[in-house]
CSV table of C-alpha atoms and ligand atoms in Angstrom, one decimal:
chain,number,residue,atom,x,y,z
I,566,UNK,CA,157.6,77.6,105.5
I,567,UNK,CA,160.5,79.9,106.1
I,568,UNK,CA,159.1,82.8,108.2
I,569,UNK,CA,161.1,85.4,106.2
I,570,UNK,CA,158.8,84.8,103.2
I,571,UNK,CA,155.4,86.0,104.2
I,572,UNK,CA,153.9,87.4,100.9
I,573,UNK,CA,150.6,85.8,99.9
I,574,UNK,CA,151.9,84.8,96.5
I,575,UNK,CA,155.0,83.1,98.1
I,576,UNK,CA,152.7,81.3,100.6
I,577,UNK,CA,150.3,80.2,97.8
I,578,UNK,CA,153.2,78.3,96.2
I,579,UNK,CA,155.4,77.2,99.1
I,580,UNK,CA,153.2,76.9,102.2
I,581,UNK,CA,152.3,73.4,103.5
I,582,UNK,CA,155.2,71.5,102.2
I,583,UNK,CA,157.6,70.6,105.0
I,584,UNK,CA,160.0,68.1,103.3
I,585,UNK,CA,160.7,67.5,99.6
I,586,UNK,CA,160.3,63.8,98.9
I,587,UNK,CA,163.3,62.7,96.7
I,588,UNK,CA,163.8,66.4,96.0
I,589,UNK,CA,160.4,66.7,94.1
I,590,UNK,CA,159.6,70.4,93.8
I,591,UNK,CA,156.0,69.6,93.2
I,592,UNK,CA,154.7,67.2,96.0
I,593,UNK,CA,153.5,63.8,94.9
I,594,UNK,CA,149.9,62.7,95.4
I,595,UNK,CA,149.5,60.2,98.2
I,596,UNK,CA,146.9,58.2,96.5
I,597,UNK,CA,146.7,55.6,99.3
I,598,UNK,CA,143.6,54.7,101.4
I,599,UNK,CA,145.6,53.6,104.4
I,600,UNK,CA,149.0,54.0,106.0
I,601,UNK,CA,151.1,51.6,108.0
I,602,UNK,CA,150.7,52.6,111.7
I,603,UNK,CA,153.9,54.2,112.9
I,604,UNK,CA,153.5,56.4,116.0
I,605,UNK,CA,150.1,56.5,117.7
I,606,UNK,CA,148.3,58.0,114.7
I,607,UNK,CA,145.9,56.2,112.4
I,608,UNK,CA,146.2,57.6,108.9
I,609,UNK,CA,143.2,56.8,106.8
I,610,UNK,CA,141.8,58.6,103.8
I,611,UNK,CA,138.4,59.4,105.3
I,612,UNK,CA,140.1,61.0,108.3
I,613,UNK,CA,141.5,63.6,105.8
I,614,UNK,CA,144.9,63.1,107.3
I,615,UNK,CA,146.9,61.6,104.4
I,616,UNK,CA,150.2,63.6,103.7
I,617,UNK,CA,148.4,65.2,100.7
I,618,UNK,CA,145.5,66.5,102.9
I,619,UNK,CA,147.8,67.6,105.7
I,620,UNK,CA,150.0,69.7,103.4
I,621,UNK,CA,147.0,71.3,101.7
I,622,UNK,CA,145.3,72.1,105.0
I,623,UNK,CA,148.5,73.8,106.2
I,624,UNK,CA,148.6,75.9,103.0
I,625,UNK,CA,144.9,76.9,103.3
I,626,UNK,CA,145.4,77.8,107.0
I,627,UNK,CA,148.5,79.9,106.1
I,628,UNK,CA,146.8,81.8,103.2
I,629,UNK,CA,143.7,82.6,105.2
I,630,UNK,CA,145.6,83.4,108.4
I,631,UNK,CA,143.8,80.7,110.5
I,632,UNK,CA,145.1,78.2,113.0
I,633,UNK,CA,143.8,75.2,111.1
I,634,UNK,CA,141.9,74.2,107.9
I,635,UNK,CA,139.9,71.3,106.6
I,636,UNK,CA,139.0,70.4,103.0
I,637,UNK,CA,135.7,68.8,101.9
I,638,UNK,CA,134.2,67.2,98.8
I,639,UNK,CA,132.5,70.4,97.8
I,640,UNK,CA,131.6,73.9,99.0
I,641,UNK,CA,128.2,72.6,100.2
I,642,UNK,CA,130.0,69.8,102.2
I,643,UNK,CA,132.1,72.4,104.0
I,644,UNK,CA,128.9,74.4,104.8
I,645,UNK,CA,126.7,71.5,105.9
I,646,UNK,CA,129.5,69.8,107.9
I,647,UNK,CA,130.2,73.0,109.7
I,648,UNK,CA,126.6,73.8,110.5
I,649,UNK,CA,125.8,70.2,111.5
I,650,UNK,CA,128.8,70.3,113.9
I,651,UNK,CA,128.1,73.6,115.6
I,652,UNK,CA,124.3,73.3,115.9
I,653,UNK,CA,122.0,70.8,117.6
I,654,UNK,CA,118.3,70.5,118.0
I,655,UNK,CA,116.8,73.6,119.6
I,656,UNK,CA,119.5,75.9,118.3
I,657,UNK,CA,119.0,78.8,115.9
I,658,UNK,CA,121.0,80.6,113.3
I,659,UNK,CA,121.0,84.2,112.3
I,660,UNK,CA,121.5,84.2,108.6
I,661,UNK,CA,121.9,86.8,105.9
I,662,UNK,CA,118.8,86.9,103.8
I,663,UNK,CA,120.3,86.6,100.3
I,664,UNK,CA,122.6,83.7,100.8
I,665,UNK,CA,123.8,81.3,98.1
I,666,UNK,CA,120.9,79.1,97.0
I,667,UNK,CA,122.2,75.8,98.4
I,668,UNK,CA,122.9,77.3,101.8
I,669,UNK,CA,119.6,79.1,101.9
I,670,UNK,CA,117.7,75.9,101.1
I,671,UNK,CA,119.7,73.9,103.6
I,672,UNK,CA,118.9,76.3,106.4
I,673,UNK,CA,115.2,76.8,105.3
I,674,UNK,CA,114.3,73.2,104.4
I,675,UNK,CA,116.7,70.6,105.8
I,676,UNK,CA,117.7,72.2,109.2
I,677,UNK,CA,114.1,72.4,110.5
I,678,UNK,CA,113.7,68.7,110.1
I,679,UNK,CA,116.5,68.3,112.7
I,680,UNK,CA,115.0,71.0,115.0
I,681,UNK,CA,117.5,73.7,113.9
I,682,UNK,CA,115.8,77.0,113.3
I,683,UNK,CA,116.8,80.1,111.3
I,684,UNK,CA,116.1,83.8,111.5
I,685,UNK,CA,116.9,85.9,108.5
I,686,UNK,CA,118.5,89.3,108.7
I,687,UNK,CA,119.5,92.2,106.4
I,688,UNK,CA,123.2,91.9,107.1
I,689,UNK,CA,123.9,95.3,105.5
I,690,UNK,CA,121.9,97.1,108.3
I,691,UNK,CA,122.9,96.4,111.9
I,692,UNK,CA,119.9,98.2,113.4
I,693,UNK,CA,117.5,95.2,113.1
I,694,UNK,CA,119.8,92.4,114.3
I,695,UNK,CA,119.0,92.6,118.0
I,696,UNK,CA,115.3,92.2,117.3
I,697,UNK,CA,116.0,88.9,115.5
I,698,UNK,CA,118.1,87.5,118.3
I,699,UNK,CA,116.6,84.8,120.5
I,700,UNK,CA,117.9,83.1,123.6
I,701,UNK,CA,118.7,79.9,121.5
I,702,UNK,CA,120.6,81.7,118.8
I,703,UNK,CA,124.1,80.2,118.5
I,704,UNK,CA,125.6,81.3,115.3
I,705,UNK,CA,125.6,84.1,112.7
I,706,UNK,CA,126.2,83.2,109.1
I,707,UNK,CA,127.0,85.7,106.3
I,708,UNK,CA,128.8,85.9,102.9
I,709,UNK,CA,131.5,88.2,101.7
I,710,UNK,CA,129.4,89.4,98.8
I,711,UNK,CA,125.9,88.1,98.0
I,712,UNK,CA,125.0,86.4,94.8
I,713,UNK,CA,124.0,87.7,92.3
I,714,UNK,CA,123.6,91.3,93.4
I,715,UNK,CA,127.0,91.5,95.2
I,716,UNK,CA,125.7,93.2,98.4
I,717,UNK,CA,128.4,93.8,101.0
I,718,UNK,CA,127.3,93.1,104.5
I,719,UNK,CA,128.5,95.2,107.4
I,720,UNK,CA,131.2,92.6,108.3
I,721,UNK,CA,132.9,94.5,111.1
I,722,UNK,CA,129.5,95.0,112.9
I,723,UNK,CA,128.6,91.3,112.4
I,724,UNK,CA,131.8,90.3,114.2
I,725,UNK,CA,131.2,92.8,117.0
I,726,UNK,CA,127.5,91.6,117.3
I,727,UNK,CA,128.6,88.0,117.5
I,728,UNK,CA,131.2,88.8,120.2
I,729,UNK,CA,128.7,90.8,122.2
I,730,UNK,CA,126.1,88.0,122.1
I,731,UNK,CA,128.3,84.9,122.4
I,732,UNK,CA,127.6,83.7,118.8
I,733,UNK,CA,130.0,81.8,116.6
I,734,UNK,CA,130.6,83.9,113.5
I,735,UNK,CA,130.9,82.1,110.1
I,736,UNK,CA,131.5,83.7,106.7
I,737,UNK,CA,131.4,82.2,103.3
I,738,UNK,CA,134.2,84.0,101.7
I,739,UNK,CA,134.1,82.3,98.3
I,740,UNK,CA,133.4,85.5,96.3
I,741,UNK,CA,136.3,87.4,98.0
I,742,UNK,CA,139.1,84.9,98.3
I,743,UNK,CA,142.1,85.5,100.6
I,744,UNK,CA,143.5,87.8,97.9
I,745,UNK,CA,140.7,90.4,98.4
I,746,UNK,CA,139.6,89.8,102.0
I,747,UNK,CA,141.0,88.2,105.3
I,748,UNK,CA,137.9,87.6,107.3
I,749,UNK,CA,139.7,85.9,110.2
I,750,UNK,CA,141.7,89.1,110.7
I,751,UNK,CA,138.4,90.9,111.0
I,752,UNK,CA,137.6,88.5,113.8
I,753,UNK,CA,135.4,85.8,112.2
I,754,UNK,CA,135.7,82.4,113.9
I,755,UNK,CA,135.4,80.5,110.6
I,756,UNK,CA,135.9,81.2,106.9
I,757,UNK,CA,134.4,78.8,104.4
I,758,UNK,CA,135.2,78.6,100.7
I,759,UNK,CA,133.7,76.8,97.7
I,760,UNK,CA,137.2,75.9,96.3
I,761,UNK,CA,135.3,74.8,93.2
I,762,UNK,CA,135.3,78.5,92.3
I,763,UNK,CA,138.3,80.9,92.5
I,764,UNK,CA,140.6,78.8,94.8
I,765,UNK,CA,140.9,76.0,92.3
I,766,UNK,CA,140.0,78.3,89.5
I,767,UNK,CA,140.1,75.9,86.5
I,768,UNK,CA,136.5,74.7,86.4
I,769,UNK,CA,137.7,71.1,86.8
I,770,UNK,CA,137.0,69.9,90.4
I,771,UNK,CA,134.5,70.3,93.2
I,772,UNK,CA,136.1,71.1,96.6
I,773,UNK,CA,135.4,73.0,99.8
I,774,UNK,CA,137.3,74.3,102.8
I,775,UNK,CA,136.7,75.6,106.3
I,776,UNK,CA,139.4,77.5,108.0
I,777,UNK,CA,139.7,79.1,111.5
I,778,UNK,CA,140.1,78.3,115.2
I,779,UNK,CA,141.8,74.9,115.7
I,780,UNK,CA,139.3,73.8,118.4
I,781,UNK,CA,136.4,74.3,116.0
I,782,UNK,CA,138.1,72.8,113.0
I,783,UNK,CA,139.0,69.7,115.0
I,784,UNK,CA,135.3,69.2,115.9
I,785,UNK,CA,134.2,69.7,112.3
I,786,UNK,CA,136.9,67.2,111.1
I,787,UNK,CA,135.7,64.6,113.5
I,788,UNK,CA,132.1,64.9,112.3
I,789,UNK,CA,133.2,65.1,108.6
I,790,UNK,CA,135.0,61.8,109.1
I,791,UNK,CA,131.6,60.3,110.0
I,792,UNK,CA,129.4,62.3,107.5
I,793,UNK,CA,131.9,61.2,104.9
I,794,UNK,CA,132.1,64.2,102.5
I,795,UNK,CA,135.9,64.2,102.3
I,796,UNK,CA,138.1,65.5,99.4
I,797,UNK,CA,139.8,62.9,97.2
I,798,UNK,CA,143.6,63.1,97.2
I,799,UNK,CA,143.7,63.6,93.4
I,800,UNK,CA,141.3,66.6,93.7
I,801,UNK,CA,143.4,67.8,96.7
I,802,UNK,CA,146.5,67.8,94.4
I,803,UNK,CA,144.6,69.8,91.7
I,804,UNK,CA,143.4,72.3,94.3
I,805,UNK,CA,146.9,72.7,95.6
I,806,UNK,CA,148.1,73.3,92.0
I,807,UNK,CA,145.3,75.8,91.3
I,808,UNK,CA,146.1,77.7,94.5
I,809,UNK,CA,149.6,78.4,93.3
I,810,UNK,CA,148.3,80.9,90.7
I,811,UNK,CA,145.4,82.3,92.8
I,812,UNK,CA,147.1,85.7,93.4
I,813,UNK,CA,147.8,86.4,89.7
I,814,UNK,CA,144.4,85.1,88.6
I,815,UNK,CA,142.3,87.0,91.1
I,816,UNK,CA,144.2,90.3,90.6
I,817,UNK,CA,143.7,90.0,86.9
I,818,UNK,CA,140.0,89.2,87.4
I,819,UNK,CA,139.7,92.2,89.8
I,820,UNK,CA,141.1,94.5,87.0
I,821,UNK,CA,138.9,92.9,84.4
I,822,UNK,CA,135.9,93.1,86.7
I,823,UNK,CA,136.3,96.9,87.2
I,824,UNK,CA,136.9,97.6,83.5
I,825,UNK,CA,134.0,95.5,82.3
I,826,UNK,CA,131.6,96.8,84.9
I,827,UNK,CA,132.4,100.3,83.7
I,828,UNK,CA,132.0,99.3,80.1
I,829,UNK,CA,128.6,97.8,80.9
I,830,UNK,CA,127.5,100.8,83.0
I,831,UNK,CA,128.1,103.0,80.0
I,832,UNK,CA,126.2,100.7,77.5
I,833,UNK,CA,122.9,102.1,76.3
I,834,UNK,CA,121.1,98.7,76.4
I,835,UNK,CA,121.9,98.2,80.1
I,836,UNK,CA,119.8,99.9,82.8
I,837,UNK,CA,121.8,98.9,85.9
I,838,UNK,CA,125.1,97.3,86.9
I,839,UNK,CA,125.9,95.7,90.3
I,840,UNK,CA,129.6,95.7,91.1
I,841,UNK,CA,131.0,96.8,94.4
I,842,UNK,CA,133.9,98.5,92.7
I,843,UNK,CA,131.5,101.0,91.0
I,844,UNK,CA,130.8,104.2,92.8
I,845,UNK,CA,127.1,103.7,92.0
I,846,UNK,CA,127.0,100.5,94.1
I,847,UNK,CA,125.1,101.1,97.4
I,848,UNK,CA,127.9,99.6,99.5
I,849,UNK,CA,130.9,100.9,97.5
I,850,UNK,CA,132.5,102.8,100.5
I,851,UNK,CA,132.2,99.7,102.7
I,852,UNK,CA,133.6,97.5,100.0
I,853,UNK,CA,136.6,99.8,99.5
I,854,UNK,CA,137.3,99.7,103.2
I,855,UNK,CA,137.0,95.9,103.5
I,856,UNK,CA,138.3,94.5,100.2
I,857,UNK,CA,141.6,94.8,98.3
I,858,UNK,CA,139.7,94.1,95.0
I,859,UNK,CA,136.1,93.4,94.0
I,860,UNK,CA,136.5,90.1,92.1
I,861,UNK,CA,135.4,88.9,88.7
I,862,UNK,CA,131.6,88.7,89.1
I,863,UNK,CA,129.5,91.5,87.6
I,864,UNK,CA,125.7,91.4,87.4
I,865,UNK,CA,123.7,93.7,85.2
I,866,UNK,CA,120.1,94.4,84.1
I,867,UNK,CA,119.1,94.6,80.5
I,868,UNK,CA,116.8,97.6,79.9
I,869,UNK,CA,114.6,95.4,77.7
I,870,UNK,CA,113.7,92.3,79.8
I,871,UNK,CA,112.8,90.3,76.8
I,872,UNK,CA,116.2,90.7,75.2
I,873,UNK,CA,118.0,88.6,77.8
I,874,UNK,CA,117.6,85.2,76.1
I,875,UNK,CA,118.6,86.8,72.7
I,876,UNK,CA,121.8,88.3,74.3
I,877,UNK,CA,122.7,84.9,75.9
I,878,UNK,CA,122.2,83.1,72.6
I,879,UNK,CA,124.3,85.6,70.7
I,880,UNK,CA,127.4,85.1,72.8
I,881,UNK,CA,130.3,83.4,71.1
I,882,UNK,CA,133.3,83.4,73.5
I,883,UNK,CA,131.4,83.6,76.8
I,884,UNK,CA,129.6,80.4,77.8
I,885,UNK,CA,126.1,80.2,79.2
I,886,UNK,CA,126.7,78.1,82.3
I,887,UNK,CA,126.4,78.3,86.1
I,888,UNK,CA,129.4,78.5,88.4
I,889,UNK,CA,132.0,81.3,88.6
I,890,UNK,CA,135.6,82.1,89.5
I,891,UNK,CA,137.4,80.0,87.0
I,892,UNK,CA,139.4,80.6,83.8
I,893,UNK,CA,136.4,80.5,81.6
I,894,UNK,CA,134.1,83.5,81.3
I,895,UNK,CA,130.6,82.2,82.2
I,896,UNK,CA,127.2,83.9,81.9
I,897,UNK,CA,123.9,82.9,83.5
I,898,UNK,CA,120.4,84.4,83.9
I,899,UNK,CA,119.4,83.8,87.5
I,900,UNK,CA,115.6,83.9,86.6
I,901,UNK,CA,116.1,81.0,84.2
I,902,UNK,CA,118.4,78.9,86.3
I,903,UNK,CA,116.9,79.4,89.8
I,904,UNK,CA,113.6,81.1,88.9
I,905,UNK,CA,111.6,77.9,88.6
I,906,UNK,CA,112.5,76.9,92.2
I,907,UNK,CA,111.5,80.3,93.7
I,908,UNK,CA,108.1,81.8,94.3
I,909,UNK,CA,107.5,85.2,92.7
I,910,UNK,CA,107.7,86.8,96.2
I,911,UNK,CA,111.0,85.1,96.8
I,912,UNK,CA,112.4,86.1,93.5
I,913,UNK,CA,111.4,89.7,94.2
I,914,UNK,CA,113.0,89.5,97.7
I,915,UNK,CA,116.2,88.2,96.2
I,916,UNK,CA,116.2,90.9,93.5
I,917,UNK,CA,116.0,88.4,90.6
I,918,UNK,CA,114.3,90.1,87.6
I,919,UNK,CA,113.9,88.6,84.1
I,920,UNK,CA,116.5,90.9,82.6
I,921,UNK,CA,119.2,90.2,85.2
I,922,UNK,CA,122.4,88.6,83.9
I,923,UNK,CA,125.3,87.4,86.0
I,924,UNK,CA,128.7,87.4,84.4
I,925,UNK,CA,131.8,85.7,85.8
I,926,UNK,CA,134.9,87.0,84.1
I,927,UNK,CA,137.6,84.5,83.3
I,928,UNK,CA,141.1,84.9,82.0
I,929,UNK,CA,140.5,85.2,78.3
I,930,UNK,CA,141.9,88.3,76.6
I,931,UNK,CA,140.1,91.3,78.1
I,932,UNK,CA,139.4,93.0,74.7
I,933,UNK,CA,137.9,89.7,73.4
I,934,UNK,CA,135.5,89.5,76.3
I,935,UNK,CA,134.4,93.1,75.7
I,936,UNK,CA,134.1,92.5,71.9
I,937,UNK,CA,131.8,89.4,72.6
I,938,UNK,CA,129.7,91.4,75.0
I,939,UNK,CA,129.5,94.3,72.5
I,940,UNK,CA,128.3,92.1,69.6
I,941,UNK,CA,125.8,90.2,71.8
I,942,UNK,CA,124.3,93.3,73.3
I,943,UNK,CA,123.7,94.6,69.8
I,944,UNK,CA,122.0,91.4,68.7
E,1048,PLP,C1,129.2,77.7,94.6
E,1048,PLP,C2,129.1,78.2,95.9
E,1048,PLP,C3,128.8,77.4,97.0
E,1048,PLP,C4,128.7,75.9,96.9
E,1048,PLP,O1,129.9,75.3,96.4
E,1048,PLP,P1,130.0,73.9,95.7
E,1048,PLP,O2,131.4,73.7,95.6
E,1048,PLP,O3,129.3,74.0,94.4
E,1048,PLP,O4,129.3,72.9,96.6
E,1048,PLP,C5,128.7,77.9,98.3
E,1048,PLP,N1,128.8,79.3,98.4
E,1048,PLP,C6,129.0,80.1,97.4
E,1048,PLP,C7,129.1,81.6,97.7
E,1048,PLP,C8,129.2,79.6,96.1
E,1048,PLP,O5,129.4,80.5,95.1
């Protein structure tokens, strides 16, 4: 891309495309498994090096400010392929305690079967990290904001701690997106996204990405080619199309997030709202320093625990469904969706109460979202 045009929104539209085939403004999908050998390169779909993959990887690297990028079949494929490349039997991970459920379970249940251990830290408080460090610790893993309570880890200290102790630093930046946070500029080695969420943004594909130092991405790409969890070219095309509008979507969701968080905080039926953009959030100052916006996910606690199901059932525009970051406003009750898989102690540790509701604000008319919440909260 022409170096004169460096704004994020310009890159989201133009980056990655080097030549226009037959003048096509929108690049075609190379829906081909294999390619005639020309130079020394073998192009094959599972190597994630079709022209469709290559252009998308270049765009992802440019928008996240990394040397290289790799896409995968889902966010979990990006996470598991990365960890299974960087860790071997005997190694340990330092991981943030309230990670995304799939990641937490992979570290707690799958990794030990291959001899990979995990030590859990409160990533918001640097004072306890040294005590959790062991001679075999290789990697530190955090998220931009935790789910569903939107805790903001001390990301700058995590990077410094990783440097001081020779650890690879990995962040799942799904909740922030490159619009709100540039973790590689902070010094993280790798940034991971579930592109299923904001990056694609239309609730119609599963995809993942890992972006960062080229030497690491090359190793992960080689292992992914054997593990097999690659992104299909048609989904790659849709992800590229979704990315073009990421800037306008996320800035709108930031504005809606703040407005709706304030509305909920003032509502008499709600006892607590978790949103890093609110002054009442315990990590508000840190969030303001790190992020350009706070995203479209807001969690809140109904004062009357037993009213949560009634509230969910009364919603008309908002849909009761998991996932987040897309055009549809979605609502879920963590205790109902994840509660059955967690022990009462685990639920308490993760802050999941019966009255907790997670809202992902989409792109419907803001006053319609507020009107639907108002009528359902009165139900
Ligand atoms: C959804 C999500 C994932 C998993 O992504 P999939 O695309 O569903 O595999 C990982 N991390 C975070 C923070 C997520 O929200």
